PDB file of C-alpha atoms in Angstrom:
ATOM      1  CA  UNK A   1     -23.269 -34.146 -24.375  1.00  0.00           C
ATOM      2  CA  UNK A   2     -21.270 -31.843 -21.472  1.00  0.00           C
ATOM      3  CA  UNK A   3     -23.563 -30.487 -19.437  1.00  0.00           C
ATOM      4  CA  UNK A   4     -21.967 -27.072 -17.030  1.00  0.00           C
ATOM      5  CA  UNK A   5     -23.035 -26.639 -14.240  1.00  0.00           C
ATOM      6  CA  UNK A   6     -23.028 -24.188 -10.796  1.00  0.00           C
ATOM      7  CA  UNK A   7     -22.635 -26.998  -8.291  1.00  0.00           C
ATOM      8  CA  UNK A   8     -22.435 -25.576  -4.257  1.00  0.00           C
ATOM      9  CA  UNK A   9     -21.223 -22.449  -5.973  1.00  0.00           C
ATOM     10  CA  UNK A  10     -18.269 -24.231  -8.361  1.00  0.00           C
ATOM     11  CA  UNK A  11     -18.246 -24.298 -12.222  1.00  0.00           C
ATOM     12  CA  UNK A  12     -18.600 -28.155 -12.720  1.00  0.00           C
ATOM     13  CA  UNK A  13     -18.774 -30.130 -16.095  1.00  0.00           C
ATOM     14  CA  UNK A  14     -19.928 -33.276 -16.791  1.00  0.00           C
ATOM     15  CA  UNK A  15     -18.862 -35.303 -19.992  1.00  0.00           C
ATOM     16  CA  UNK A  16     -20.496 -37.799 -22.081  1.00  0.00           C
ATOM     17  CA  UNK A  17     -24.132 -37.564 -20.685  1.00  0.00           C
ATOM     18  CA  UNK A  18     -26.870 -39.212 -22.132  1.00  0.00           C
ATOM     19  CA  UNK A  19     -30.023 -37.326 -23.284  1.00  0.00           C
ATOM     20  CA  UNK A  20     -32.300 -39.148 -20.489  1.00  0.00           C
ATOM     21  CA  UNK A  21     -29.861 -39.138 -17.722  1.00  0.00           C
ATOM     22  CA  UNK A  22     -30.478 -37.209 -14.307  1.00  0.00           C
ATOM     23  CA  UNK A  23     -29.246 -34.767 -12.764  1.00  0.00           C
ATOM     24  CA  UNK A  24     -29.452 -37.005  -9.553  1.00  0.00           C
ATOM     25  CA  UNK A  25     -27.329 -39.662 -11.728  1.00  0.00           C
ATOM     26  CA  UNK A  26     -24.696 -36.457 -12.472  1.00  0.00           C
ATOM     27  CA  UNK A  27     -24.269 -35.172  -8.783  1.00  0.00           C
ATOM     28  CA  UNK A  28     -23.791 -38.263  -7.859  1.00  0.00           C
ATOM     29  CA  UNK A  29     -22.058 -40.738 -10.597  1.00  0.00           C
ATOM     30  CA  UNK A  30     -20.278 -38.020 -12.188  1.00  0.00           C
ATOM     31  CA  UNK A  31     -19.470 -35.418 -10.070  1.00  0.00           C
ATOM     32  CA  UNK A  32     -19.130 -37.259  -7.186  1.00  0.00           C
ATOM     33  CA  UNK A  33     -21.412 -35.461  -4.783  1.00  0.00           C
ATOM     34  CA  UNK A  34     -23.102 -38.885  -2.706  1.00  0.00           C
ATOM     35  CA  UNK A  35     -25.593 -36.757  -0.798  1.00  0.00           C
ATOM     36  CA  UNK A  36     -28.739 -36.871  -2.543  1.00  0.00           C
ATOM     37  CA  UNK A  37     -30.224 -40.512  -2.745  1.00  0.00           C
ATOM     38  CA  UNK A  38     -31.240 -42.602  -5.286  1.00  0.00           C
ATOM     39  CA  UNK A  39     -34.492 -43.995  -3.698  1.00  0.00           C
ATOM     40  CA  UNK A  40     -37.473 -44.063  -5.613  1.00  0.00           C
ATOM     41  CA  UNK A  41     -36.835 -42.635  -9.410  1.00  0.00           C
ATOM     42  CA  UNK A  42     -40.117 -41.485  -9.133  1.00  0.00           C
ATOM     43  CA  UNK A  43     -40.525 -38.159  -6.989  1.00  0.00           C
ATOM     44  CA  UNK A  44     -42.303 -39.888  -4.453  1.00  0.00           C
ATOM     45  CA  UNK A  45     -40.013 -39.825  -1.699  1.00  0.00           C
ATOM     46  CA  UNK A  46     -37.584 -36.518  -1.813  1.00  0.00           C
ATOM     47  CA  UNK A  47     -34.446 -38.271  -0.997  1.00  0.00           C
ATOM     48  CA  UNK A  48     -32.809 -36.741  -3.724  1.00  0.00           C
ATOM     49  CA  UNK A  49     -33.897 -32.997  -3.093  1.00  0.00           C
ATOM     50  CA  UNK A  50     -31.456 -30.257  -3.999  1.00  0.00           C
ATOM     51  CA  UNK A  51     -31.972 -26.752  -4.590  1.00  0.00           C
ATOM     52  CA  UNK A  52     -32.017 -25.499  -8.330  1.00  0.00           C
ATOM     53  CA  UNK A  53     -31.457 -22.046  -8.918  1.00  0.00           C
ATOM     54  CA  UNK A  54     -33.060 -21.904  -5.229  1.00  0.00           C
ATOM     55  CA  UNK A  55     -36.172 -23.518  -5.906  1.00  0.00           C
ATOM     56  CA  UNK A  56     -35.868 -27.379  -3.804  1.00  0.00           C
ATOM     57  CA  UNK A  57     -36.582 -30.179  -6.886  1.00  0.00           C
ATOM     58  CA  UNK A  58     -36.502 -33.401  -6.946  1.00  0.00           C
ATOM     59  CA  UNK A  59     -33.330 -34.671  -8.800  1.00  0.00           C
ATOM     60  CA  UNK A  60     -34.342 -37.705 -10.093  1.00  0.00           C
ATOM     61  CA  UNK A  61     -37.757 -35.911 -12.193  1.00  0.00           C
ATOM     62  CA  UNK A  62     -35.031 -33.202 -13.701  1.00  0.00           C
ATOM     63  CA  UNK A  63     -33.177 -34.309 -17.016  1.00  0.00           C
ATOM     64  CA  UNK A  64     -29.276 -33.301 -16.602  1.00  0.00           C
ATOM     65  CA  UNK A  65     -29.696 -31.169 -19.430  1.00  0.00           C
ATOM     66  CA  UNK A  66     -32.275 -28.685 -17.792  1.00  0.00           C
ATOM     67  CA  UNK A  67     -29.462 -28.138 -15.149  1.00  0.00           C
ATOM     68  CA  UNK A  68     -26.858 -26.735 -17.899  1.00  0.00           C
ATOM     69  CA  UNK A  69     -25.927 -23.035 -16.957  1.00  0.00           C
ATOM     70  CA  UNK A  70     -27.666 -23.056 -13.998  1.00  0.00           C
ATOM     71  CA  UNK A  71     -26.798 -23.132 -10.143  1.00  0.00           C
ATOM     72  CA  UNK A  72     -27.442 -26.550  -8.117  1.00  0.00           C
ATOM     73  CA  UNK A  73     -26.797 -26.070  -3.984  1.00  0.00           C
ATOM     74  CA  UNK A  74     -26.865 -30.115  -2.201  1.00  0.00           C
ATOM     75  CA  UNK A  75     -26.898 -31.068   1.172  1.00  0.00           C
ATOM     76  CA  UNK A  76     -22.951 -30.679   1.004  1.00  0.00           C
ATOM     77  CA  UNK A  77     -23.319 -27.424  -0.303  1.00  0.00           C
ATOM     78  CA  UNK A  78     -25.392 -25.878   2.758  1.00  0.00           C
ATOM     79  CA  UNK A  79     -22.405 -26.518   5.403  1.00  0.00           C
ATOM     80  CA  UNK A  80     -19.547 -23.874   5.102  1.00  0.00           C
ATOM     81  CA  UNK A  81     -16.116 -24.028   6.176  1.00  0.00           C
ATOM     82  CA  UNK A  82     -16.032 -27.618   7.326  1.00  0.00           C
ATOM     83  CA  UNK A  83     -19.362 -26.466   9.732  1.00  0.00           C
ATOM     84  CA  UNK A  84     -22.425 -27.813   9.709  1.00  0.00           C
ATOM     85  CA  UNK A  85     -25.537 -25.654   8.470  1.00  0.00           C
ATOM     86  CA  UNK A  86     -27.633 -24.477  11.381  1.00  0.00           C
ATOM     87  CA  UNK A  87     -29.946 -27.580  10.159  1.00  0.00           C
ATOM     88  CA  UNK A  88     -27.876 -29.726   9.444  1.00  0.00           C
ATOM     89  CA  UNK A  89     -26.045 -29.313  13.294  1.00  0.00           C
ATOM     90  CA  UNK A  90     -30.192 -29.434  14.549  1.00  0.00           C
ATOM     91  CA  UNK A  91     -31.380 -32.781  13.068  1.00  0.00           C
ATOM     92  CA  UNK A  92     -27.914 -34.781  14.506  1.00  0.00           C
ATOM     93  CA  UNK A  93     -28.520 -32.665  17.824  1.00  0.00           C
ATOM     94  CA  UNK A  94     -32.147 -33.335  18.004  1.00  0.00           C
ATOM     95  CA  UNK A  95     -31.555 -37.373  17.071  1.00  0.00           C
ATOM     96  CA  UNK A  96     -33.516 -37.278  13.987  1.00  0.00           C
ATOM     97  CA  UNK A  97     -30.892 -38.993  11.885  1.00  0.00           C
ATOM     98  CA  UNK A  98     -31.926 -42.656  11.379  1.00  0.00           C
ATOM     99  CA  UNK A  99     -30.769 -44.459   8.877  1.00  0.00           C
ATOM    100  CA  UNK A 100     -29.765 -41.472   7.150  1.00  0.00           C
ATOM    101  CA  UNK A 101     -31.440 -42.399   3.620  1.00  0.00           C
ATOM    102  CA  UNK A 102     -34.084 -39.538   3.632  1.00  0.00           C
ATOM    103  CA  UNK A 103     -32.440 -37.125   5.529  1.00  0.00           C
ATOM    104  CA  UNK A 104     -30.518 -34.937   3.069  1.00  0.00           C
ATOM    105  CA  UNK A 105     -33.973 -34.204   1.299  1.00  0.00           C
ATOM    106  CA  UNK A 106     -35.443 -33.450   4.701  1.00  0.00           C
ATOM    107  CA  UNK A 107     -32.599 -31.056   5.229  1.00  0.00           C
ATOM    108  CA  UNK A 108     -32.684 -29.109   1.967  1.00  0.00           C
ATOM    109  CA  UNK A 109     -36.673 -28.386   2.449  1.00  0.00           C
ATOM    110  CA  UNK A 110     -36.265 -28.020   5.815  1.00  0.00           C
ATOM    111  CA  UNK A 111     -33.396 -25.263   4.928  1.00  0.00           C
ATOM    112  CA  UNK A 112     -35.622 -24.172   2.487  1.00  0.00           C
ATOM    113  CA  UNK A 113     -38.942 -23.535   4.446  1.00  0.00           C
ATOM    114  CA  UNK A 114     -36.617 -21.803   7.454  1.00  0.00           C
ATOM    115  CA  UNK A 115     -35.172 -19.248   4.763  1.00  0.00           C
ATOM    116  CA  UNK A 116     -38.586 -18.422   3.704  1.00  0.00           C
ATOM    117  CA  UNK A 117     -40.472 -17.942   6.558  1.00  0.00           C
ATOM    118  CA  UNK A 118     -39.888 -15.129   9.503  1.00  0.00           C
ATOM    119  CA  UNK A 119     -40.072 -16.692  12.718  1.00  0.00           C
ATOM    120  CA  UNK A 120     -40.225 -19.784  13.708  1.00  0.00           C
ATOM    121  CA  UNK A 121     -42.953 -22.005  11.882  1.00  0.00           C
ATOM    122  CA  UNK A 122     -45.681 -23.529  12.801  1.00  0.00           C
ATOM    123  CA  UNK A 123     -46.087 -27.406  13.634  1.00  0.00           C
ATOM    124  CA  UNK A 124     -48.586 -27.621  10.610  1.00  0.00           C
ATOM    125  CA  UNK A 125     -46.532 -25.087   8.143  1.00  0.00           C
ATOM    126  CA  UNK A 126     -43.265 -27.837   9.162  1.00  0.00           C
ATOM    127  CA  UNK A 127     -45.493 -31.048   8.212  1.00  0.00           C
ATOM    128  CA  UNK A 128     -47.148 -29.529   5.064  1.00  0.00           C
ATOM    129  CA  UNK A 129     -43.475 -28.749   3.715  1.00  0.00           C
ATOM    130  CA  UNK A 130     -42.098 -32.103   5.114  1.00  0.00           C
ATOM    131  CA  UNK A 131     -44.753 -34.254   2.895  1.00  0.00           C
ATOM    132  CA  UNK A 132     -43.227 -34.362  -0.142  1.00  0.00           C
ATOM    133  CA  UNK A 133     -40.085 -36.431   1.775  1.00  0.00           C
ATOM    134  CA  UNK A 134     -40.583 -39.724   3.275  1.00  0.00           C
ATOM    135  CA  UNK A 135     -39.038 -41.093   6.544  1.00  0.00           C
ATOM    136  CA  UNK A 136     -39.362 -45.047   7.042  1.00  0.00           C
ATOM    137  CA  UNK A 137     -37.081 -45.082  10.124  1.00  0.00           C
ATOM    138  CA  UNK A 138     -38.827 -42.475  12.498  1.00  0.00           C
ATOM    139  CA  UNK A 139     -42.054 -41.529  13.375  1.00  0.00           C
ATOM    140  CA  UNK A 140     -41.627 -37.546  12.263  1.00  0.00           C
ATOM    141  CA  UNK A 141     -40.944 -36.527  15.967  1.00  0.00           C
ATOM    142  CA  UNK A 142     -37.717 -35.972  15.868  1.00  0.00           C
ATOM    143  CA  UNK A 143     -37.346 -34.079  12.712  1.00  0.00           C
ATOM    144  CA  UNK A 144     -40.106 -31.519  13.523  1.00  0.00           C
ATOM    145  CA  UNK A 145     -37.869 -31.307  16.493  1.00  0.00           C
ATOM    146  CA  UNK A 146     -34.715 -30.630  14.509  1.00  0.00           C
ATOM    147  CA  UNK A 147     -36.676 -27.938  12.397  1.00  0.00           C
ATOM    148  CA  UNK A 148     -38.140 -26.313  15.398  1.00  0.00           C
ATOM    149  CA  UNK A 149     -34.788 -25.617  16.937  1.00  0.00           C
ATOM    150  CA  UNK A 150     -32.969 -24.830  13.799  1.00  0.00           C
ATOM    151  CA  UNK A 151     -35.785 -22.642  13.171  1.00  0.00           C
ATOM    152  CA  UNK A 152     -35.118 -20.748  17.101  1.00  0.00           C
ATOM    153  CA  UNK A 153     -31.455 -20.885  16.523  1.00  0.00           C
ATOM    154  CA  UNK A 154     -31.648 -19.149  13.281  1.00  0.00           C
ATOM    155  CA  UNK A 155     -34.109 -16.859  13.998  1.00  0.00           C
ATOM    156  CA  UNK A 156     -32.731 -15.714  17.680  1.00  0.00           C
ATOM    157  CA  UNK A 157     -31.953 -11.918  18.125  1.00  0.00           C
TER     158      UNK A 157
END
């Protein structure tokens, strides 16, 4: 089947896809888009988080043919311009790229909880957000740093 979809705000199709395939597998097989990660297949870990019509989902748990018609934003699709996303520029600045498996999922629902919440959150509000995405590199430190300060920087007068 083609499946058509919004992808960082461009009309994308993808041909010949197979009833049970992904929408992870499509970003990144098909359309080319390497961001998410193909970690556990499971929706244990959040590697593979993208926004879906603006709700963050786990890519792997959503068959490729719930995504046709509908608008898919990556971790590519948050910088603009060739610039990084105010997140995005806070987890390199703040160190909390490791490996870099985990962190586009950490990015997207850390985007995700900034744009939802006035001010800057709290430690707990960051953690509770954070748990559906796994980090085997660091011990969390660093990326509530990143979120802090992307949370300031975005929500400075």
């Amino acid at each position: 089947m083609r499946v058509n979809i919004s992808v960082n705000g461009e009309s994308m199709a993808a041909d010949d896809v197979w009833e049970g395939e992904s929408l992870l597998y499509v970003l990144r097989e098909r359309l080319g888009l390497p961001g998410a990660k193909n970690a556990c297949e499971q929706g244990e870990c959040g590697s593979c988080t993208v926004y879906l019509d603006g709700t963050p989902v786990c890519a792997c748990l959503v068959a490729a043919g719930q995504a046709e018609g509908r608008e898919v934003i990556t971790v590519e699709g948050l910088a603009s311009g060739g610039e990084l996303d105010e997140v995005q520029r806070s987890f390199v600045e703040a160190g909390a790229v490791q490996c870099g498996f985990c962190t586009p999922g950490l990015i997207v629902q850390a985007h995700s909880l900034i744009e939802s919440t006035p001010g800057v959150p709290a430690d707990a509000e960051i953690r509770e957000a954070l748990a559906g995405n796994l980090c085997r590199c660091t011990g969390y430190e660093k990326i509530l740093d990143a979120v802090r300060l992307a949370a300031v920087r975005k929500h400075q007068p």
